[in-house]
Each structure stands twice: as C-alpha cells, then as structure tokens.
Amino acid sequence: MGMKNKKDLAKFRETVIEKYPNKVAKKRAKAIINNDPENIPEIQANIRTIPGIITQRGCTYAGCKGVVLGPTRDIVNITHGPIGCGFYSWLTRRNQTSTTSDADENFIPYCFSTDMQDSNIVFGGEDKLKQAVREAVELFNPKAVAIFSTCPVGLIGDDVHKVAEQMREEFDNKINVFGFSCEGYRGVSQSAGHHIANNELYRNLIGNDDTMVGSAKYRINMLGEYNIGGDAFEIERIFEKCGIQLVSTFSGNSTISSFEQAHTADLSLVMCHRSINYVAEMLETSFGIPWIKVNLIGADSTAKALRKIAAYFEDDELKAKVEEVIAEEMKDVNAAREAVLPKTTGKSAMLFVGGSRAHHYQDLFEELEIKTIAAGYEFGHRDDYEGRRVIPSIKIDADSRNIEEITVKRDEKRYKERMTKEKLEELQKQVDLEYNDYKGLMPQMEKGTLVIDDLSHYEMDKLIEMYQPDIFCAGVKEKYVVQKMGVPLKQLHNYDSGGPYAGFKGAINFYNDIAMMVSTSIWKEVKAPWEKEEMIEAVYAC
Ligand code: CFM
C-alpha cells in the first residue's frame, strides 16, 4: 500500500496545485496544509468555492431547514420554494425521533412545501404560502409552523417574515409561526444556514416558557447533537443513568417546548460547535448559562465529557456516580475493542465531512489504533481547524443579522440571583482548562498529516490514488466513486444504515463496523468492464 511515510504526504500539495490554472492554484494552495500541531498553521476556510470545482458542500437552506430545525418533531417545517428543495431534503439525514405516546406529534416523516410554479415566480408566492400555512394548520393543528426560504424566494422578494406575522395574527397568536431567510445562496455553505437557524430559534422560541420540567439536581442542555442513526437515544440513556437531566437537545429527538425551556438549564454542553455555537453564546450572554465543549463520539471522549460535567457541578455525589457508570460501561467497550484491534491496528483513514465530525471521529479511530492521515471540513471555520475558544463567536461572523436586537431581548432573570457572573466565569475557565478540551482538528492531528478545507473531487481522486487509505469517510456523493477506486467508504453523515455511534454502546457499533470494512478486500476485487476487457476507444478529431 502506498502511503507509509510523512514525506510522501508532503508531495500532495504540489502535485495537485500544479495541475490547476494559476488563479485557482493560488487559492487552493491556502486550503491544503501540511499540519504541525506545535505551531498551528493558518488555513483558508469558510470562503466561496471556486466555480467549476466539484465541492462536497451543501447550501444555506440545507444548514437551516435540514440540519438545525429538521430533527424537531412537532414543528411543521414548510419549504417555500419549488418542490425539488423540499423533496431532496426529505428524510435523507437519518435524524431519528421517538414519541412517548400516540398523542405526541411527529411531523418528521412528512414533506411540506409550497411547490412554487412559474406563475408564483412571476406574480409572487406570498398568497400561496399563506394558503399552505392555513392548510397545514387545518390538517395537523401543530404548535408551531416554520417557513424556510429557498433561492427563488429571495430573488423575487417574497417576505416570509411578514407572512409569518400575518398568519400568527390570523390564528390569534395561538400558533407560533416564524420564518427563516435561509435562501440557498445566502452564504458560502450550510454554515450560514446554521447561523440563521440559531438566530431565529433564539428570537422565536428560547426563553418562552419558564416551566422547570423534572426534579433532577443537574440540569443541562445538549447543543449540536442531531440524533443521526439514534445517537441521541444512546446519549439520553447515559445521562439518565448518571442522574443528569437533559432539559433540551438542539435538536436531536427534540420538541418545541424543550427549546422554549432551554433557559432553565444550568449548563450547556456543546458537541458540534460549528452548527450551534451561536445558541450557546446567546444562552450564556442572556441567561448566564455557561457552555463547555464536549465530544460524545468515542468511548474515552464520552467518559471525559461526563467527568467534565461532574467537575462543573462540583458535586461529589455526581462525581462518584459518573465514575461508577464509566467503569460499568467500559467493560463491554474494552472487550469489543480488544476483539477488533488485531484487524484495525496500523490502518490508515481519511476523513472529509461537514464541520465537526472530521475532527470528532478521529477519537474513535484513535481508539481503534487507526491513524488519520488526511482530514478536513466541508464548511468549518478557522476556529474549528485551529482550535480555540472564540469569545464571543456572535461578533465574529459576518453572516449574522440583527444580533444586537436579539441578544438584548431577554434578561438574566433567574440566573442573576443564583450565580454571579464572576462565579460562572471562574467555574467555566476551570473546567475548560483542566480538561484542555477545546481543541480543533489541527491540534489533534500529527505533524505532517494533511489538512484540506473544502476538498474538491479532483483532490479526493488524487488523495486516494497517491496514498491508498484503508478507509475513506465522507458522504453519499463520494461513496461509490471511492469504492470503485478499491477503497471502502463509511458515510459519516448518515452512517449508511448503521449507528448509533455516539456514547459507549455507539463506540462498540463503530468498532465492529469499521473492523469489518477495513478487513474486506471486496472493493479491490471489483473491476470495471474497461479494466478487464479490451474496449474500442473512440478518438475524436479536433
Ligand atoms: Fe455539525 Fe452535524 Fe457536522 Fe453539521 Fe452536516 Fe451532519 Fe456533518 Mo452532514 S450539524 S457540522 S451541517 S455534526 S448534516 S449531523 S454529518 S455535514 S459533520
């Protein structure tokens, strides 16, 4: 197999850049980095993809509607746009949900869209949108309706916020209707959609309901967890076992009331920082609820996260309970790990996905003694790569709109009395420092490994051709191409049909799935017809 030393990896950049036209080469050179964890290099990230390059990225609408709001079961999410946008974002992410009784609403299996036609583009689509909201309310009587804008909506100037306001009035404010200006083209990727979603969650839902549900002593929010393949179910199981109450999850297996009560928690955990850090900051700024960074992908990382929570609450009872749970869970985890290590040790992986998993999943691969030799995000920002706590991130992002107006809307009500700001800051600093956990993708990766932002299809081909990794992790757009090149591909967006991979039981699932994949040679055996038979090739005259 190809890649065995770091010198080899250093060749990648020049090999690829050399093939690009000058202007493109200059830009891509800044996004292909030979890593050095001791002296973190600067990487170009969160900029526009060069036209003509095949990117892995998605759009702003996808980040808003699909990612952040999608996993909540009792909001009717209406896509205002041509039917394709609604259809192709329908159930593809494998975000799961559970209802406790038949009376619980679950709209996730439905696809709501205004199905805009040519005439709506010419004469405006607001009336059709109002009609769609009325129809949804009549048929489903939901607590809330959310409207998502697709590209044409912004281009023709439909005002979804005005429509939302009018509809709220029409329903005597009994149904919360709100809109998102998340047109696909608004940002350079999904990332802008996350931000827009965060802002509107804050503006329309968080803090609406002061009810303190449950009586547990330790009350937390889990931010940036979307219940892909059932991850949230495993996380909920672990917290419950430890006696920690989840007030809200943004937004895996969530409900609208859990969002509205998020401000009644004492601590927020941030898993996918990229997609939800804005909510974390706003909860901290307005309600004094501090956030700490955790990773529940990987058994050791899960244990570490539990210890961080216990440290934050400064409670011996919780500390003891957490240790007990970790010891119990790790028995099975270690047995499963020992069993697969002979198959996995020494293998190599490449991870190109999203804005946090290319980093988080390295913990699981480390547990399998598989080395990540190249990795990168589709839409991460520099802080996700370089690893530092950005305070406050809401001021840094230019995509944000009306942030001032939002952050001053609520006050510190409950938390002012309970804890002083100084005490909160002190606690938070201690926990984050002690566990030194706010590290990005680059500090985690070894010297000389490759870090590439917004990997192009051409670059992916070259990576595989030059270094033949034992496993490649990306999404469905890459899957079949990579397999045809002889390398197994694990989808890290939707887990193919697998999962959960979070927490302790999830780690065991992952160990087994990956061990199976890296020990099969099936993809190397498969040959395309033109590789095994003589073919007649046409030559065209120019
Ligand atoms: Fe966060 Fe995600 Fe990700 Fe993401 Fe995504 Fe996703 Fe992802 Mo696909 S919120 S950044 S926009 S962890 S859908 S659940 S897998 S690209 S790495």
PDB file of N, CA and C and ligand atoms in Angstrom, residues 67 93 190 194 226 228 272 274-275 353-358 378-379 492-493, ligand 1:
ATOM      1  N   VAL A  67     -30.600  20.767   8.797  1.00  0.00           N
ATOM      2  CA  VAL A  67     -29.708  20.436   9.898  1.00  0.00           C
ATOM      3  C   VAL A  67     -30.269  20.856  11.259  1.00  0.00           C
ATOM      4  N   ARG A  93     -31.323  12.579   6.059  1.00  0.00           N
ATOM      5  CA  ARG A  93     -30.242  12.713   7.024  1.00  0.00           C
ATOM      6  C   ARG A  93     -30.274  11.641   8.104  1.00  0.00           C
ATOM      7  N   GLN A 190     -23.511  25.439   4.039  1.00  0.00           N
ATOM      8  CA  GLN A 190     -24.510  25.193   5.095  1.00  0.00           C
ATOM      9  C   GLN A 190     -24.305  26.112   6.285  1.00  0.00           C
ATOM     10  N   HIS A 194     -26.866  27.471   9.463  1.00  0.00           N
ATOM     11  CA  HIS A 194     -26.847  27.187  10.905  1.00  0.00           C
ATOM     12  C   HIS A 194     -27.049  28.481  11.677  1.00  0.00           C
ATOM     13  N   TYR A 226     -27.691  15.790  16.835  1.00  0.00           N
ATOM     14  CA  TYR A 226     -28.862  15.760  15.954  1.00  0.00           C
ATOM     15  C   TYR A 226     -29.509  14.383  15.795  1.00  0.00           C
ATOM     16  N   ILE A 228     -28.535  11.513  14.693  1.00  0.00           N
ATOM     17  CA  ILE A 228     -28.327  10.753  13.466  1.00  0.00           C
ATOM     18  C   ILE A 228     -28.151   9.274  13.851  1.00  0.00           C
ATOM     19  N   CYS A 272     -21.370  19.685  18.476  1.00  0.00           N
ATOM     20  CA  CYS A 272     -20.999  20.254  17.181  1.00  0.00           C
ATOM     21  C   CYS A 272     -20.953  21.769  17.319  1.00  0.00           C
ATOM     22  N   ARG A 274     -19.649  23.974  15.400  1.00  0.00           N
ATOM     23  CA  ARG A 274     -19.904  24.720  14.171  1.00  0.00           C
ATOM     24  C   ARG A 274     -21.369  25.113  14.008  1.00  0.00           C
ATOM     25  N   SER A 275     -22.257  24.182  14.247  1.00  0.00           N
ATOM     26  CA  SER A 275     -23.650  24.422  13.884  1.00  0.00           C
ATOM     27  C   SER A 275     -24.451  25.134  14.963  1.00  0.00           C
ATOM     28  N   VAL A 353     -15.586  15.509   5.986  1.00  0.00           N
ATOM     29  CA  VAL A 353     -17.014  15.617   6.264  1.00  0.00           C
ATOM     30  C   VAL A 353     -17.319  16.858   7.100  1.00  0.00           C
ATOM     31  N   GLY A 354     -18.370  17.547   6.688  1.00  0.00           N
ATOM     32  CA  GLY A 354     -19.031  18.560   7.491  1.00  0.00           C
ATOM     33  C   GLY A 354     -18.195  19.635   8.149  1.00  0.00           C
ATOM     34  N   GLY A 355     -18.543  19.901   9.417  1.00  0.00           N
ATOM     35  CA  GLY A 355     -17.884  20.974  10.149  1.00  0.00           C
ATOM     36  C   GLY A 355     -17.485  20.548  11.548  1.00  0.00           C
ATOM     37  N   SER A 356     -17.630  19.264  11.885  1.00  0.00           N
ATOM     38  CA  SER A 356     -17.125  18.805  13.182  1.00  0.00           C
ATOM     39  C   SER A 356     -16.769  17.325  13.197  1.00  0.00           C
ATOM     40  N   ARG A 357     -17.417  16.537  12.413  1.00  0.00           N
ATOM     41  CA  ARG A 357     -17.179  15.088  12.515  1.00  0.00           C
ATOM     42  C   ARG A 357     -15.798  14.659  12.019  1.00  0.00           C
ATOM     43  N   ALA A 358     -15.230  15.396  11.066  1.00  0.00           N
ATOM     44  CA  ALA A 358     -13.882  15.050  10.585  1.00  0.00           C
ATOM     45  C   ALA A 358     -12.903  15.123  11.747  1.00  0.00           C
ATOM     46  N   GLU A 378     -15.947  20.379   5.237  1.00  0.00           N
ATOM     47  CA  GLU A 378     -16.551  20.980   4.051  1.00  0.00           C
ATOM     48  C   GLU A 378     -16.739  22.480   4.266  1.00  0.00           C
ATOM     49  N   PHE A 379     -17.135  22.827   5.506  1.00  0.00           N
ATOM     50  CA  PHE A 379     -17.540  24.218   5.746  1.00  0.00           C
ATOM     51  C   PHE A 379     -17.126  24.725   7.118  1.00  0.00           C
ATOM     52  N   LEU A 492     -20.069   9.302   7.017  1.00  0.00           N
ATOM     53  CA  LEU A 492     -20.114   9.841   8.372  1.00  0.00           C
ATOM     54  C   LEU A 492     -21.250  10.842   8.565  1.00  0.00           C
ATOM     55  N   HIS A 493     -21.996  11.137   7.497  1.00  0.00           N
ATOM     56  CA  HIS A 493     -23.176  11.991   7.681  1.00  0.00           C
ATOM     57  C   HIS A 493     -24.323  11.140   8.222  1.00  0.00           C
TER      58      HIS A 493
HETATM   59 FE1  CFM B   1     -22.475  19.576  12.955  1.00  0.00          FE
HETATM   60 FE2  CFM B   1     -23.828  17.642  12.154  1.00  0.00          FE
HETATM   61 FE3  CFM B   1     -21.354  18.130  11.365  1.00  0.00          FE
HETATM   62 FE4  CFM B   1     -23.308  19.794  10.612  1.00  0.00          FE
HETATM   63 FE5  CFM B   1     -23.922  18.416   8.418  1.00  0.00          FE
HETATM   64 FE6  CFM B   1     -24.470  16.249   9.926  1.00  0.00          FE
HETATM   65 FE7  CFM B   1     -21.984  16.784   9.172  1.00  0.00          FE
HETATM   66 MO1  CFM B   1     -23.795  16.018   7.412  1.00  0.00          MO
HETATM   67  S1  CFM B   1     -24.535  19.640  12.267  1.00  0.00           S
HETATM   68  S2  CFM B   1     -21.325  20.215  11.218  1.00  0.00           S
HETATM   69  S3  CFM B   1     -24.201  20.515   8.730  1.00  0.00           S
HETATM   70  S4  CFM B   1     -22.031  17.435  13.190  1.00  0.00           S
HETATM   71  S5  CFM B   1     -25.590  17.093   8.330  1.00  0.00           S
HETATM   72  S6  CFM B   1     -25.213  15.996  11.960  1.00  0.00           S
HETATM   73  S7  CFM B   1     -22.988  14.935   9.250  1.00  0.00           S
HETATM   74  S8  CFM B   1     -22.285  17.732   7.284  1.00  0.00           S
HETATM   75  S9  CFM B   1     -20.018  16.940  10.272  1.00  0.00           S
END
